[in-house]
Short mmCIF file of C-alpha atoms and ligand atoms in Angstrom, two decimals:
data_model
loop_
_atom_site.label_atom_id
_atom_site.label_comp_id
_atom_site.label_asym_id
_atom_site.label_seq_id
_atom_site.Cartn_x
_atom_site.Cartn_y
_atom_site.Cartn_z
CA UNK A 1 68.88 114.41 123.59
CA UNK A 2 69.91 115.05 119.81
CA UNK A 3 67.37 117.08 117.91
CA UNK A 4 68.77 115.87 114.39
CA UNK A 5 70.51 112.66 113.44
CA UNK A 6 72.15 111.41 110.57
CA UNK A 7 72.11 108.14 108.79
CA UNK A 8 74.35 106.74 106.39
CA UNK A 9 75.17 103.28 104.51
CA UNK A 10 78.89 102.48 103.66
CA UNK A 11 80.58 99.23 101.86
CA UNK A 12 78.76 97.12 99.57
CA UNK A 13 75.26 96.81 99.94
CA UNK A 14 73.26 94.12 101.39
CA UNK A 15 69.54 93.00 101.65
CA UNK A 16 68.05 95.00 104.79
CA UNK A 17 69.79 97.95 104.67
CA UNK A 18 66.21 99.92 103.60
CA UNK A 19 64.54 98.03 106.79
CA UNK A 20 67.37 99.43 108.76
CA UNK A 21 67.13 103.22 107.16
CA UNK A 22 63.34 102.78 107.52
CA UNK A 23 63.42 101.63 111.31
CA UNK A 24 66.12 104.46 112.24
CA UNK A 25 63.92 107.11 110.95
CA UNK A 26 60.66 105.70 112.62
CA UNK A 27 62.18 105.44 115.65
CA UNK A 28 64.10 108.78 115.83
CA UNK A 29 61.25 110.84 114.41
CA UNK A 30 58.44 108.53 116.38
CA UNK A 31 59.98 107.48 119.28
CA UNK A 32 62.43 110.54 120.17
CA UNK A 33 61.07 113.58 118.23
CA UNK A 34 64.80 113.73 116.58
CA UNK A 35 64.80 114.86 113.08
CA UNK A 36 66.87 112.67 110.50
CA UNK A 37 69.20 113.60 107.78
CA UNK A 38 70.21 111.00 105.09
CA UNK A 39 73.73 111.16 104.14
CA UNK A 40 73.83 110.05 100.26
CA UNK A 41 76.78 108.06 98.99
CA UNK A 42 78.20 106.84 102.10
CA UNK A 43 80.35 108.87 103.87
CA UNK A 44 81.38 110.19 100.60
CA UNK A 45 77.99 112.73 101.12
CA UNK A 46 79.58 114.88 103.74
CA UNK A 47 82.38 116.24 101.67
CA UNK A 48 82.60 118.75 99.17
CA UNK A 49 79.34 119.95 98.25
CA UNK A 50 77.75 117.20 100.71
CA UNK A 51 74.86 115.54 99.79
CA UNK A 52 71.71 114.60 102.06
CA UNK A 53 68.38 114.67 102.11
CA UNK A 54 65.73 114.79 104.70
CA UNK A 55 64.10 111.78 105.94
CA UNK A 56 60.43 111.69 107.19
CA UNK A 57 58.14 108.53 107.84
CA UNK A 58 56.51 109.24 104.19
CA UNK A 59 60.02 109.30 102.58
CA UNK A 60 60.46 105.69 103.72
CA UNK A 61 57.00 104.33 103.46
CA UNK A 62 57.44 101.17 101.55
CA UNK A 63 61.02 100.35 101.51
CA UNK A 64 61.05 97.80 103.59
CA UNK A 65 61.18 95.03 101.31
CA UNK A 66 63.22 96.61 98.76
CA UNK A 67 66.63 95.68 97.74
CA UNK A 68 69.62 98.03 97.44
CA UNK A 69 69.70 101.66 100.01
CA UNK A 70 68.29 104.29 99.04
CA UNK A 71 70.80 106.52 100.09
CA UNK A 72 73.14 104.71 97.87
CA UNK A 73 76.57 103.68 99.09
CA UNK A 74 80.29 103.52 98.03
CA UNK A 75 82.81 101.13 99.05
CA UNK A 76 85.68 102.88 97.69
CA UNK A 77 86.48 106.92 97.68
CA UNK A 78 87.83 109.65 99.91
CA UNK A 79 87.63 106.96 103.12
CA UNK A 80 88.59 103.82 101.82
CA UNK A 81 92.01 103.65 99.47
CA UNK A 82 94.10 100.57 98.15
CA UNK A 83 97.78 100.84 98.24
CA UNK A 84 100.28 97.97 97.79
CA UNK A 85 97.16 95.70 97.20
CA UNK A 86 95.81 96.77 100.82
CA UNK A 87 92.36 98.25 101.68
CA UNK A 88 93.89 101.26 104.26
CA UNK A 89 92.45 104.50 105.76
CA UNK A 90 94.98 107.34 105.05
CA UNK A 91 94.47 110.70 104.29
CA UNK A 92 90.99 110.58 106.10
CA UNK A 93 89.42 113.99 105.27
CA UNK A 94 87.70 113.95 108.85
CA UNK A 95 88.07 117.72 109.74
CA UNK A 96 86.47 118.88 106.49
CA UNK A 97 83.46 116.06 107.18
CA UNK A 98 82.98 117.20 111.13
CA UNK A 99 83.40 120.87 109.56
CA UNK A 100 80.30 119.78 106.90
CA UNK A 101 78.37 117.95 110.07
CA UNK A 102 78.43 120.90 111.49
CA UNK A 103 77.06 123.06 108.52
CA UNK A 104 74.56 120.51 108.16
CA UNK A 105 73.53 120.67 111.85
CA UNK A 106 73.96 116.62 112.29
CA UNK A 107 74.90 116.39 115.84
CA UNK A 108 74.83 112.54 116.00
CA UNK A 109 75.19 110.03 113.55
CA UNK A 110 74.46 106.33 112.76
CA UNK A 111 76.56 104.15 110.04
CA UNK A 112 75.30 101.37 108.62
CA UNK A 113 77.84 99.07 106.99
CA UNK A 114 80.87 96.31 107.57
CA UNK A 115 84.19 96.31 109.12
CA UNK A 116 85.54 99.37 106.26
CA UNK A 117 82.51 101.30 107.44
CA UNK A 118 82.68 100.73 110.88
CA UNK A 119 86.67 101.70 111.28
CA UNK A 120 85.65 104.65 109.48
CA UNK A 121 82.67 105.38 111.98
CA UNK A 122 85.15 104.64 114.87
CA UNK A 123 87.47 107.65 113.73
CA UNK A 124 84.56 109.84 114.16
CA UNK A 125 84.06 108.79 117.93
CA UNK A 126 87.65 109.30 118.49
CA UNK A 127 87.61 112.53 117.15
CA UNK A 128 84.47 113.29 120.15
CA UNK A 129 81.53 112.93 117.27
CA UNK A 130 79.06 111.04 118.55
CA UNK A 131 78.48 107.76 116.72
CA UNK A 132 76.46 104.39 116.62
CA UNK A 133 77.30 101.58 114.08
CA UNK A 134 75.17 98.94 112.59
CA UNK A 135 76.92 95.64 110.73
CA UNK A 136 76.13 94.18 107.89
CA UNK A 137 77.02 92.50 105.35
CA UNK A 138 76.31 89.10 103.39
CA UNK A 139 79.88 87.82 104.67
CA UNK A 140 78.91 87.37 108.06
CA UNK A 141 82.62 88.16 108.83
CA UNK A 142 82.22 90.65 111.72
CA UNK A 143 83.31 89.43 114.55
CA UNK A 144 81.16 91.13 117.70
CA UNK A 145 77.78 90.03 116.23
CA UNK A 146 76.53 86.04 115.65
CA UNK A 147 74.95 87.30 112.50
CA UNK A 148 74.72 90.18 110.44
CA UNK A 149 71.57 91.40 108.38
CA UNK A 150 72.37 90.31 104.52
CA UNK A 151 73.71 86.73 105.14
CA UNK A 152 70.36 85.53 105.23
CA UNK A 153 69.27 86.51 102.12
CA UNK A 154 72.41 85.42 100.10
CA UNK A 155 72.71 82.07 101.88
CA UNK A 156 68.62 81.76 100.52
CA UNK A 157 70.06 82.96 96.89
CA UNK A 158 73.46 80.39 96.69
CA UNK A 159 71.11 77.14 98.04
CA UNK A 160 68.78 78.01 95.44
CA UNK A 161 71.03 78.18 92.95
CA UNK A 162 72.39 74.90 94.02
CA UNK A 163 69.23 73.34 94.13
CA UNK A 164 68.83 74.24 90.74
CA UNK A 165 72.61 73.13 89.76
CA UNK A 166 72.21 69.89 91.09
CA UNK A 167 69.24 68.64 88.79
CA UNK A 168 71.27 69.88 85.81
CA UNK A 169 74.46 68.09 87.16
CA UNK A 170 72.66 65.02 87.69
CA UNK A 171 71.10 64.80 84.14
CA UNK A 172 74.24 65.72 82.00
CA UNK A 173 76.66 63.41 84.98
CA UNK A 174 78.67 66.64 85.46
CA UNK A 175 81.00 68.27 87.67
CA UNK A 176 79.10 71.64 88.53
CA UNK A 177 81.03 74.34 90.16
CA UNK A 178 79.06 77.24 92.15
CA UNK A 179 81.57 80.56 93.05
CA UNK A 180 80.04 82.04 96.02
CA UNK A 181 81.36 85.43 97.46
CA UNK A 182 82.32 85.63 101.00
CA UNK A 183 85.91 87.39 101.13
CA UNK A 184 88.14 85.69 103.02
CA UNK A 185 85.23 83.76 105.07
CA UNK A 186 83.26 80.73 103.98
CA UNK A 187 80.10 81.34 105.64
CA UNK A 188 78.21 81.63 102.81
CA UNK A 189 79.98 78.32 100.96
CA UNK A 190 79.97 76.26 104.02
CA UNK A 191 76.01 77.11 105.04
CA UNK A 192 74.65 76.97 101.59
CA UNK A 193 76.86 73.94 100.82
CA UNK A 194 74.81 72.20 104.08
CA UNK A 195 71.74 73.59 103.09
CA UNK A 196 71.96 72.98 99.19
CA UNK A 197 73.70 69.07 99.37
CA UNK A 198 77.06 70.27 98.47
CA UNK A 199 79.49 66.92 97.94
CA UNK A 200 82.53 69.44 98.51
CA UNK A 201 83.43 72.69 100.05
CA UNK A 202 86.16 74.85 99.45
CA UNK A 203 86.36 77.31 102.35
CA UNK A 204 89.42 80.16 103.29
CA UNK A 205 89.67 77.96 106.33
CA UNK A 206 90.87 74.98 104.92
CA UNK A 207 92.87 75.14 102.32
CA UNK A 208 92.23 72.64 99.50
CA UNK A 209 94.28 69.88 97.43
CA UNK A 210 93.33 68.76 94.04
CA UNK A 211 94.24 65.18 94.54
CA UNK A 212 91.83 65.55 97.40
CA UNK A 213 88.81 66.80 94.73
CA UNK A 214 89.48 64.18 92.45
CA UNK A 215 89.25 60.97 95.23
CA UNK A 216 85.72 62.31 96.32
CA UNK A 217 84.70 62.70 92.63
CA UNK A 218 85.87 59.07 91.91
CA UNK A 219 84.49 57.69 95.18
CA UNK A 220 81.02 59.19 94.39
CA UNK A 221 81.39 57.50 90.50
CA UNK A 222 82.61 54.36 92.28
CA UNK A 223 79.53 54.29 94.17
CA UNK A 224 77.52 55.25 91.44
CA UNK A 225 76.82 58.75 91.83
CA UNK A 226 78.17 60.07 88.59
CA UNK A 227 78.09 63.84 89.05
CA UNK A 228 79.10 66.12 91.60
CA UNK A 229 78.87 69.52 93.16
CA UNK A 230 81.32 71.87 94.42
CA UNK A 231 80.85 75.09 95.97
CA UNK A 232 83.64 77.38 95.98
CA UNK A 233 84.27 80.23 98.19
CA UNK A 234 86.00 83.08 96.05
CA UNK A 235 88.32 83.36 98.84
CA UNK A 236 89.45 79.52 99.58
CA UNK A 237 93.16 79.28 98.71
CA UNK A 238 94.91 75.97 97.52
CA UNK A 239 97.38 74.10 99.64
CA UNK A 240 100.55 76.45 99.43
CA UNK A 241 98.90 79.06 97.09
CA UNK A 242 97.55 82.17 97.12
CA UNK A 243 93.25 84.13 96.72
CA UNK A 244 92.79 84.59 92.86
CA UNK A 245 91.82 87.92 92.02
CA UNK A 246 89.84 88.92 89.35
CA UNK A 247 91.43 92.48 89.49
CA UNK A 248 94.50 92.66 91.45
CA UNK A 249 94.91 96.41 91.74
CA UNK A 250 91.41 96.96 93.14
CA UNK A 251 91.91 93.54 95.32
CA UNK A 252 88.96 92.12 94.16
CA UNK A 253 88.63 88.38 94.71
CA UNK A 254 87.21 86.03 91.90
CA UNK A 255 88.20 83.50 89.40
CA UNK A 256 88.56 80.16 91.54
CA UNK A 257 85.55 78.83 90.34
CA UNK A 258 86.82 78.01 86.72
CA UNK A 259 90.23 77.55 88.08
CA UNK A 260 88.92 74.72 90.07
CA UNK A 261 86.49 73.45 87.36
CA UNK A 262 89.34 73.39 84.34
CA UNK A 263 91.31 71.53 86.63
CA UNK A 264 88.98 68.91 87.37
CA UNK A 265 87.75 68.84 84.07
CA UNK A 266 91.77 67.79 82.96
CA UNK A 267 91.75 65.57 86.17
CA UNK A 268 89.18 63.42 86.18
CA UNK A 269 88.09 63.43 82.55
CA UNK A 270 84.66 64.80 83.66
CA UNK A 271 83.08 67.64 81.78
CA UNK A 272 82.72 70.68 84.10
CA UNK A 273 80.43 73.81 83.88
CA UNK A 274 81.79 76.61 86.74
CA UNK A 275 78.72 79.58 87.34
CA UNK A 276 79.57 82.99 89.65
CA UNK A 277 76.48 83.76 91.73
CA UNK A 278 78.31 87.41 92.26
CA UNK A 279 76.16 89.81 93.04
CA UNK A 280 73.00 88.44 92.48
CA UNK A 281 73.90 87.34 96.10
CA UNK A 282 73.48 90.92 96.93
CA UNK A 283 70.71 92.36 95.09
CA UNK A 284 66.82 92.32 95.33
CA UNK A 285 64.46 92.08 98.04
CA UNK A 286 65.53 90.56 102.05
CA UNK A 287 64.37 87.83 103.51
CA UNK A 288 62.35 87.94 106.32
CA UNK A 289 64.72 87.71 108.82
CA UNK A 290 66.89 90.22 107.06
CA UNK A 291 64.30 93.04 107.61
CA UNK A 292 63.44 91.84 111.27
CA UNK A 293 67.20 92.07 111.58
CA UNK A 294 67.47 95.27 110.10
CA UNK A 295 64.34 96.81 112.29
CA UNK A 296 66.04 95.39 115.17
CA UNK A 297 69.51 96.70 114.80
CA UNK A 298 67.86 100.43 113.70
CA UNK A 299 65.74 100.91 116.14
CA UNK A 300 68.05 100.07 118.63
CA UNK A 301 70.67 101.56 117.26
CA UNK A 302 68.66 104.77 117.85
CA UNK A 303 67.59 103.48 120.57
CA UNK A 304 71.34 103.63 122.21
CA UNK A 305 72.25 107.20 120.83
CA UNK A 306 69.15 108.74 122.45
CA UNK A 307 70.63 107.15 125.52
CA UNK A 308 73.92 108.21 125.33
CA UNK A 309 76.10 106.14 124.30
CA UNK A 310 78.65 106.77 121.42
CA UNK A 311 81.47 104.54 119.89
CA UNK A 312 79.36 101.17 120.12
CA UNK A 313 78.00 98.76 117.34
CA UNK A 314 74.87 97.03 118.02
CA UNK A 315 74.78 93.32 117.72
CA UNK A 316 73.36 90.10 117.69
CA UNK A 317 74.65 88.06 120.67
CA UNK A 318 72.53 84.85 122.34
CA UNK A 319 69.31 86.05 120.49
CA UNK A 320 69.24 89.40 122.21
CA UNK A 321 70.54 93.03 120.71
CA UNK A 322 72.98 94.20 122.90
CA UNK A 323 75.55 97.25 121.95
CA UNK A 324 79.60 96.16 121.81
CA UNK A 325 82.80 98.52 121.63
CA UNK A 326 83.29 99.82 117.71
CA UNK A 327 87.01 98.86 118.78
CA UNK A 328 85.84 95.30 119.73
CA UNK A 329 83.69 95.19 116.54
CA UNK A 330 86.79 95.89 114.18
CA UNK A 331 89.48 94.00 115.90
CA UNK A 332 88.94 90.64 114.74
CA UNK A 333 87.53 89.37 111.07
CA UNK A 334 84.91 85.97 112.05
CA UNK A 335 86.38 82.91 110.29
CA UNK A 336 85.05 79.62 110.28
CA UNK A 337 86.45 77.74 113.03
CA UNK A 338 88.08 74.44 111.35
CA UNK A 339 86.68 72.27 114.41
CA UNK A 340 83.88 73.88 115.33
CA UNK A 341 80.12 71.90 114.84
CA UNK A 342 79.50 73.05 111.06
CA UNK A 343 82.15 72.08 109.70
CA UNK A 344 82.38 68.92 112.35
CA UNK A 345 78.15 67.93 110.40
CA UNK A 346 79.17 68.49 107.26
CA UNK A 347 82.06 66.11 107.54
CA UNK A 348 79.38 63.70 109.29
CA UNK A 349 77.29 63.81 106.01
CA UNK A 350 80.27 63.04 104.11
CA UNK A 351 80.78 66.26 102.97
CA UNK A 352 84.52 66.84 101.80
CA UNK A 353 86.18 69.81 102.38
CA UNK A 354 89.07 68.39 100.18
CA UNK A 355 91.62 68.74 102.55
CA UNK A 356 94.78 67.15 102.00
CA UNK A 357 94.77 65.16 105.36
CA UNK A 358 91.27 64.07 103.74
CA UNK A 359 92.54 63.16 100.60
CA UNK A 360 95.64 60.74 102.45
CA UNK A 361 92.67 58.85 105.22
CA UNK A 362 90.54 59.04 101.82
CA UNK A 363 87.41 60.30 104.32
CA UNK A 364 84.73 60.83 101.82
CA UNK A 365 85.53 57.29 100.41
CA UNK A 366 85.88 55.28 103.69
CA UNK A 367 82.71 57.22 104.33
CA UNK A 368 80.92 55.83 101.35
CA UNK A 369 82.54 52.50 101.66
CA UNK A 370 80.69 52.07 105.34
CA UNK A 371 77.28 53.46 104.22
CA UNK A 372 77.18 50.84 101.09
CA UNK A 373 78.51 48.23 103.26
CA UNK A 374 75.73 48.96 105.75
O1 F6P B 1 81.75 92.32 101.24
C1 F6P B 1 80.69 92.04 100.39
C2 F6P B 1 81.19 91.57 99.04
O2 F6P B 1 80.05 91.23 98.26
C3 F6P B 1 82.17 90.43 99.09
O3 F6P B 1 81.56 89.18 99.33
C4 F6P B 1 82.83 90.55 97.73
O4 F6P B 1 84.13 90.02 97.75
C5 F6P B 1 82.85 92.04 97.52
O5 F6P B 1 81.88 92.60 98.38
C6 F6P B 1 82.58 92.45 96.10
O6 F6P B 1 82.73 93.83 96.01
P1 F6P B 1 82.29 94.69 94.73
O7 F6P B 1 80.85 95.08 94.93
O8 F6P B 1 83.20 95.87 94.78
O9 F6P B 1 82.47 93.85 93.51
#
């Protein structure tokens, strides 16, 4: 049994990493008698001059609803470096941060973040450190685990604000545009699309045509509907093109909403407004199953160390926690699957995806056509 752990969030942050920190520390000091060491700044902390702090039950009292970690977190630095416009992991300073583990007497350690922090984690485990990772992000893009503490709370956030974008839309007969992040997934797009009446979808998964756009905004004004909503995934790609970047160099994605809404706008003659969520997706306080997610996954993240197991993620599969390979965790990013039944519903509902294929059998408007007729 480990007498002290350490704990440490990596990536960007999401809404449940302080029920996470809160339920690793109860459970290791509680549960095991293990003291715990926070590692600040990601794995950024244990380098240099390191910097942790001790964690007790009082030091977490009352974080559990609060947004943000408080050990902070990076999702760039030492670990994490872009070259030729590609995240990649060389020049990993792991000898000087097992060297600083050491020093620090941290003779186990658990990493909370997404597939950046996890392939990081995993390079400790190779290197014989013993290590436990816990996912999350708002992307929902890992690949071991149905769901991943975060999502939740952003997919609440973007149907609000679509909620909210529709009654505007409505009164001013407007195209409305709503950028959602995501990365190179449309979870968040295609679930808050379903949840907040979306009339299209632009996901990564299927990649879009404007002609496509246009026919569904035409056969909603046709059938009297004169204003529609689009959310946008900041990684969905059109037919034959590339992601839009906001900033190249760092690869980070953003700009397709107003790309899509100028273009309509010119298209179809309809004024269009585009709004970013950004990171207003991220910040603030979790939902509630966020922070039953993140009390799951840290106990039992804990839970599996004390046992003695190293090199595994714990996850979300059929309703249960179970533990998967780190290698298994990383290998794969979670797409949407094109045919699977969320995509299949929406399409039901006559939600377009403006696909070209849909744009050429004119879907949303043979759709529309049956439902009047009926
Ligand atoms: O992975 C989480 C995420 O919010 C993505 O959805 C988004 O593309 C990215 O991080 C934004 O990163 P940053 O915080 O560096 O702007």
């Amino acid at each position: 049994m480990y007498k002290q752990i350490g704990i440490l969030t990596g990536g960007g942050d999401a809404p449940g990493l302080n029920a996470a920190i809160r339920a690793v520390v109860r459970t290791a000091i509680g549960e095991f008698g293990m003291t715990c060491i926070g590692i600040e700044d990601s794995f950024e902390g244990i380098l240099g001059e390191t910097h942790s702090v001790n964690l007790t039950t009082k030091s977490v009292s009352g974080i559990l609803p609060r947004g943000g970690t408080i050990l902070g977190t990076r999702n760039r630095g030492h670990f994490v470096k872009v070259v030729n416009g590609k995240q990649c992991f060389a020049e990993i300073p792991i000898s000087e941060a097992l060297a600083n583990l050491d020093i620090l007497g941290i003779e186990a350690l658990i990493a909370i973040g997404g597939e950046g922090t996890l392939l990081i984690a995993e390079q400790f485990h190779k290197r014989g450190f013993p290590v436990i990772g816990v996912p999350k992000t708002i992307d929902n893009d890992l690949a071991a685990t149905e769901l991943t503490f975060g999502f939740m709370t952003a997919l609440d956030i973007a149907t609000e604000a679509l909620d909210r974008l529709h009654t505007t839309a409505a009164s001013h007969d407007r195209v409305m545009v709503l950028e959602v992040m995501g990365r190179n997934t449309g979870w968040i797009a295609l679930q808050a699309g379903l949840a907040g009446s979306a009339d299209i979808i632009l996901i990564p998964e299927i990649p879009f045509s404007f002609d496509s756009i246009v026919r569904k905004v035409q056969a909603r004004e046709e059938q009297g509907s004169r204003f529609t909503n689009i959310v946008v995934a900041e990684g969905a790609k059109e037919v034959g093109k590339g992601e839009i970047y906001q900033d190249q160099e760092a690869v980070r994605l953003g700009g397709l909403g107003s790309y899509v809404s100028n273009h309509v706008e010119l298209l179809t003659g309809k004024e269009s407004r585009c709004v970013v969520l950004g990171h207003l997706q991220r910040g603030g306080s979790p939902n509630a199953f966020d922070r039953m997610l993140g009390t799951n996954f840290g106990a039992c993240a804990v839970r599996a160390l004390a046992n003695g197991e190293t090199g595994s993620m714990v996850a979300l599969q059929a309703g249960t926690i179970v533990t998967v390979p780190l290698s298994e965790a990383c290998a794969n990013v979670k797409t949407v699957p094109v045919d699977g039944q969320l995509v299949r519903t929406a399409r039901d509902i006559g939600i377009s995806f403006a696909a070209p294929r849909e744009s050429k059998l004119a879907e949303p408007a043979r759709f529309e056509a049956r439902m009047t007729n009926n």
